[in-house]
Amino acid sequence: VGSSLLDCEDAFEISSDNKRIAVADGVSQSFAAQIWAQKLVKGLMLGQNNQDLENLISTTATDWKITVDTLMGPEATWNIKKKAEDGAQATFVAVALEDSKDSLAWHAELIGDSIVVEIVSSVNGTEKVTVYPPNYSEILEQNPETVSSQKPFIRGTIYSHNGKLSKGSQLLVMTDALAKFLSKTLTSGVSITAVFPFLFDAEELQDSSFETWVDHQRPKDLDDDDLTLVQVVYG
């Protein structure tokens, strides 16, 4: 609230060509986190296994440094240079999708407190909701593990998850503020429809529906933080 989109330190990238999604959340306390998150999601479009990720993060870190050095210029003060040397941090989720005859396979790699949610609809109208990583409630209570623009680039564990969507099912990728809201509200007996009603509105995917819901939830129930949500509806 009170901030513009220019202040947002979340970033996302979607490639319909190679069926990839990436979401990153820059850590505000780190230096040039917004630039790091933006460059990270672009880099994550290019690979999807642990070996690829390490190389891509290293290459992206070099790109980040070139950009930051250019923006700082030669007149930057010593304390600014020191912050740049400490680098930027971010969490991320990278998802690869593979379409088959009657299902959509997905593979996600992630680190930190951004999460993936699989919603499988049944014939009787109920939904089975699975959150990845499974221990996300514990992760949300800790300082998040991250990837950094400085060595060591991977500061924690990158987790991998696989799934398959049948027709009528959904996949959500979201940053931590929405994940925390989900953790608090999706208790036993509560439908995902009640938690995120905008997912199932007649005018689904309309920005106004999501924004209206966010404005209604802040600041009492939803953290006043950057929010990013990517929704994949299959079939």
mmCIF file of C-alpha atoms in Angstrom, residues 1-161:
data_model
loop_
_atom_site.group_PDB
_atom_site.id
_atom_site.type_symbol
_atom_site.label_atom_id
_atom_site.label_comp_id
_atom_site.label_asym_id
_atom_site.label_seq_id
_atom_site.Cartn_x
_atom_site.Cartn_y
_atom_site.Cartn_z
ATOM 1 C CA VAL A 1 0.000 0.000 0.000
ATOM 2 C CA GLY A 2 1.387 3.377 -0.994
ATOM 3 C CA SER A 3 4.029 1.850 -3.256
ATOM 4 C CA SER A 4 4.029 1.756 -7.034
ATOM 5 C CA LEU A 5 4.841 -1.160 -9.308
ATOM 6 C CA LEU A 6 8.277 0.433 -9.778
ATOM 7 C CA ASP A 7 9.002 -0.412 -6.125
ATOM 8 C CA CYS A 8 8.117 -4.083 -6.523
ATOM 9 C CA GLU A 9 10.943 -6.521 -5.808
ATOM 10 C CA ASP A 10 9.010 -9.543 -7.083
ATOM 11 C CA ALA A 11 9.492 -10.579 -10.703
ATOM 12 C CA PHE A 12 8.011 -13.173 -13.028
ATOM 13 C CA GLU A 13 8.582 -14.443 -16.535
ATOM 14 C CA ILE A 14 6.391 -16.696 -18.686
ATOM 15 C CA SER A 15 7.527 -18.330 -21.912
ATOM 16 C CA SER A 16 4.771 -19.920 -23.959
ATOM 17 C CA ASP A 17 7.360 -21.085 -26.510
ATOM 18 C CA ASN A 18 9.259 -23.439 -24.232
ATOM 19 C CA LYS A 19 6.498 -23.752 -21.609
ATOM 20 C CA ARG A 20 8.348 -22.323 -18.645
ATOM 21 C CA ILE A 21 7.359 -20.131 -15.720
ATOM 22 C CA ALA A 22 9.634 -18.411 -13.231
ATOM 23 C CA VAL A 23 8.810 -16.298 -10.186
ATOM 24 C CA ALA A 24 11.398 -14.641 -7.949
ATOM 25 C CA ASP A 25 11.152 -12.583 -4.763
ATOM 26 C CA GLY A 26 14.052 -10.236 -4.123
ATOM 27 C CA VAL A 27 15.086 -9.908 -0.472
ATOM 28 C CA SER A 28 14.564 -6.242 0.421
ATOM 29 C CA GLN A 29 17.500 -6.035 2.816
ATOM 30 C CA SER A 30 19.949 -7.022 0.088
ATOM 31 C CA PHE A 31 21.462 -4.698 -2.522
ATOM 32 C CA ALA A 32 19.659 -4.144 -5.846
ATOM 33 C CA ALA A 33 17.300 -7.027 -5.101
ATOM 34 C CA GLN A 34 14.785 -5.845 -7.682
ATOM 35 C CA ILE A 35 17.367 -6.053 -10.472
ATOM 36 C CA TRP A 36 18.476 -9.483 -9.256
ATOM 37 C CA ALA A 37 14.920 -10.843 -9.219
ATOM 38 C CA GLN A 38 14.215 -9.466 -12.694
ATOM 39 C CA LYS A 39 17.384 -10.916 -14.188
ATOM 40 C CA LEU A 40 16.936 -14.199 -12.353
ATOM 41 C CA VAL A 41 13.528 -14.976 -13.847
ATOM 42 C CA LYS A 42 14.827 -14.253 -17.342
ATOM 43 C CA GLY A 43 17.783 -16.572 -16.771
ATOM 44 C CA LEU A 44 15.569 -19.333 -15.388
ATOM 45 C CA MET A 45 13.711 -19.516 -18.693
ATOM 46 C CA LEU A 46 16.706 -21.321 -20.185
ATOM 47 C CA GLY A 47 17.145 -24.437 -18.044
ATOM 48 C CA GLN A 48 15.407 -26.763 -15.653
ATOM 49 C CA ASN A 49 17.730 -29.144 -13.838
ATOM 50 C CA ASN A 50 20.101 -28.567 -10.936
ATOM 51 C CA GLN A 51 23.228 -28.481 -13.080
ATOM 52 C CA ASP A 52 21.622 -26.040 -15.490
ATOM 53 C CA LEU A 53 20.448 -23.886 -12.603
ATOM 54 C CA GLU A 54 23.896 -23.519 -11.081
ATOM 55 C CA ASN A 55 25.330 -22.419 -14.414
ATOM 56 C CA LEU A 56 22.410 -20.116 -15.162
ATOM 57 C CA ILE A 57 22.583 -18.462 -11.741
ATOM 58 C CA SER A 58 26.323 -17.899 -12.165
ATOM 59 C CA THR A 59 25.802 -16.345 -15.598
ATOM 60 C CA THR A 60 22.922 -14.218 -14.289
ATOM 61 C CA ALA A 61 25.099 -13.031 -11.403
ATOM 62 C CA THR A 62 27.686 -11.760 -13.890
ATOM 63 C CA ASP A 63 24.950 -9.905 -15.758
ATOM 64 C CA TRP A 64 23.663 -8.430 -12.470
ATOM 65 C CA LYS A 65 27.141 -7.169 -11.556
ATOM 66 C CA ILE A 66 27.631 -5.485 -14.944
ATOM 67 C CA THR A 67 24.281 -3.715 -14.626
ATOM 68 C CA VAL A 68 24.852 -2.645 -11.019
ATOM 69 C CA ASP A 69 28.390 -1.405 -11.729
ATOM 70 C CA THR A 70 27.047 0.663 -14.632
ATOM 71 C CA LEU A 71 24.277 2.160 -12.500
ATOM 72 C CA MET A 72 26.630 2.985 -9.616
ATOM 73 C CA GLY A 73 29.277 4.550 -11.842
ATOM 74 C CA PRO A 74 32.841 5.391 -10.816
ATOM 75 C CA GLU A 75 31.718 7.973 -8.249
ATOM 76 C CA ALA A 76 29.927 5.494 -5.996
ATOM 77 C CA THR A 77 30.804 5.855 -2.316
ATOM 78 C CA TRP A 78 32.671 3.133 -0.445
ATOM 79 C CA ASN A 79 29.618 2.043 1.552
ATOM 80 C CA ILE A 80 27.555 1.600 -1.619
ATOM 81 C CA LYS A 81 30.372 -0.411 -3.172
ATOM 82 C CA LYS A 82 30.528 -2.568 -0.027
ATOM 83 C CA LYS A 83 26.780 -3.293 -0.241
ATOM 84 C CA ALA A 84 27.215 -4.226 -3.902
ATOM 85 C CA GLU A 85 30.011 -6.617 -2.949
ATOM 86 C CA ASP A 86 27.649 -8.296 -0.473
ATOM 87 C CA GLY A 87 25.243 -8.835 -3.350
ATOM 88 C CA ALA A 88 21.547 -9.455 -3.758
ATOM 89 C CA GLN A 89 19.385 -12.345 -2.553
ATOM 90 C CA ALA A 90 16.160 -13.842 -3.884
ATOM 91 C CA THR A 91 13.911 -16.852 -3.578
ATOM 92 C CA PHE A 92 12.484 -18.424 -6.715
ATOM 93 C CA VAL A 93 10.251 -21.055 -8.296
ATOM 94 C CA ALA A 94 11.005 -22.331 -11.811
ATOM 95 C CA VAL A 95 8.415 -24.539 -13.522
ATOM 96 C CA ALA A 96 8.624 -26.503 -16.782
ATOM 97 C CA LEU A 97 5.422 -27.792 -18.399
ATOM 98 C CA GLU A 98 5.038 -30.658 -20.850
ATOM 99 C CA ASP A 99 1.734 -31.220 -22.625
ATOM 100 C CA SER A 100 0.607 -34.732 -23.485
ATOM 101 C CA LYS A 101 -2.575 -36.183 -24.924
ATOM 102 C CA ASP A 102 -4.750 -35.917 -21.827
ATOM 103 C CA SER A 103 -2.598 -34.358 -19.102
ATOM 104 C CA LEU A 104 -0.061 -31.636 -18.361
ATOM 105 C CA ALA A 105 3.131 -32.780 -16.645
ATOM 106 C CA TRP A 106 4.999 -30.223 -14.571
ATOM 107 C CA HIS A 107 8.415 -30.091 -12.968
ATOM 108 C CA ALA A 108 9.295 -27.405 -10.410
ATOM 109 C CA GLU A 109 12.548 -26.405 -8.769
ATOM 110 C CA LEU A 110 12.467 -23.890 -5.959
ATOM 111 C CA ILE A 111 14.317 -22.385 -3.048
ATOM 112 C CA GLY A 112 12.999 -20.326 -0.158
ATOM 113 C CA ASP A 113 9.427 -19.384 0.707
ATOM 114 C CA SER A 114 7.843 -19.052 -2.726
ATOM 115 C CA ILE A 115 5.651 -22.091 -3.389
ATOM 116 C CA VAL A 116 3.735 -24.183 -5.917
ATOM 117 C CA VAL A 117 0.128 -25.274 -5.346
ATOM 118 C CA GLU A 118 -1.573 -28.044 -7.328
ATOM 119 C CA ILE A 119 -5.393 -28.022 -7.399
ATOM 120 C CA VAL A 120 -7.000 -31.172 -8.798
ATOM 121 C CA SER A 121 -10.747 -30.929 -9.342
ATOM 122 C CA SER A 122 -12.931 -34.001 -8.889
ATOM 123 C CA VAL A 123 -16.146 -34.944 -10.667
ATOM 124 C CA ASN A 124 -18.239 -34.022 -7.608
ATOM 125 C CA GLY A 125 -16.877 -30.476 -7.584
ATOM 126 C CA THR A 126 -14.406 -30.791 -4.695
ATOM 127 C CA GLU A 127 -10.724 -29.954 -5.006
ATOM 128 C CA LYS A 128 -7.649 -31.771 -3.786
ATOM 129 C CA VAL A 129 -4.981 -29.210 -2.884
ATOM 130 C CA THR A 130 -1.302 -30.148 -2.623
ATOM 131 C CA VAL A 131 1.353 -27.611 -1.667
ATOM 132 C CA TYR A 132 5.030 -27.889 -2.592
ATOM 133 C CA PRO A 133 7.280 -28.057 -0.696
ATOM 134 C CA PRO A 134 5.201 -30.179 1.716
ATOM 135 C CA ASN A 135 6.811 -28.526 4.770
ATOM 136 C CA TYR A 136 6.054 -25.024 3.518
ATOM 137 C CA SER A 137 4.391 -23.989 6.811
ATOM 138 C CA GLU A 138 7.708 -24.567 8.613
ATOM 139 C CA ILE A 139 9.688 -22.800 5.880
ATOM 140 C CA LEU A 140 7.483 -19.710 6.180
ATOM 141 C CA GLU A 141 8.418 -19.361 9.847
ATOM 142 C CA GLN A 142 12.160 -19.190 9.116
ATOM 143 C CA ASN A 143 14.467 -16.833 7.290
ATOM 144 C CA PRO A 144 14.221 -18.023 3.692
ATOM 145 C CA GLU A 145 17.021 -19.817 1.908
ATOM 146 C CA THR A 146 18.048 -17.926 -1.213
ATOM 147 C CA VAL A 147 20.148 -17.703 -4.321
ATOM 148 C CA SER A 148 22.686 -14.894 -4.305
ATOM 149 C CA SER A 149 24.363 -12.727 -6.897
ATOM 150 C CA GLN A 150 27.655 -13.468 -5.096
ATOM 151 C CA LYS A 151 29.394 -16.753 -4.332
ATOM 152 C CA PRO A 152 28.204 -19.072 -2.950
ATOM 153 C CA PHE A 153 25.313 -18.550 -5.339
ATOM 154 C CA ILE A 154 23.032 -21.223 -3.852
ATOM 155 C CA ARG A 155 22.518 -20.558 -0.143
ATOM 156 C CA GLY A 156 20.364 -23.447 0.889
ATOM 157 C CA THR A 157 18.707 -26.378 -0.827
ATOM 158 C CA ILE A 158 16.976 -26.325 -4.197
ATOM 159 C CA TYR A 159 13.998 -28.685 -4.026
ATOM 160 C CA SER A 160 12.499 -30.504 -7.016
ATOM 161 C CA HIS A 161 8.892 -31.603 -7.403
#
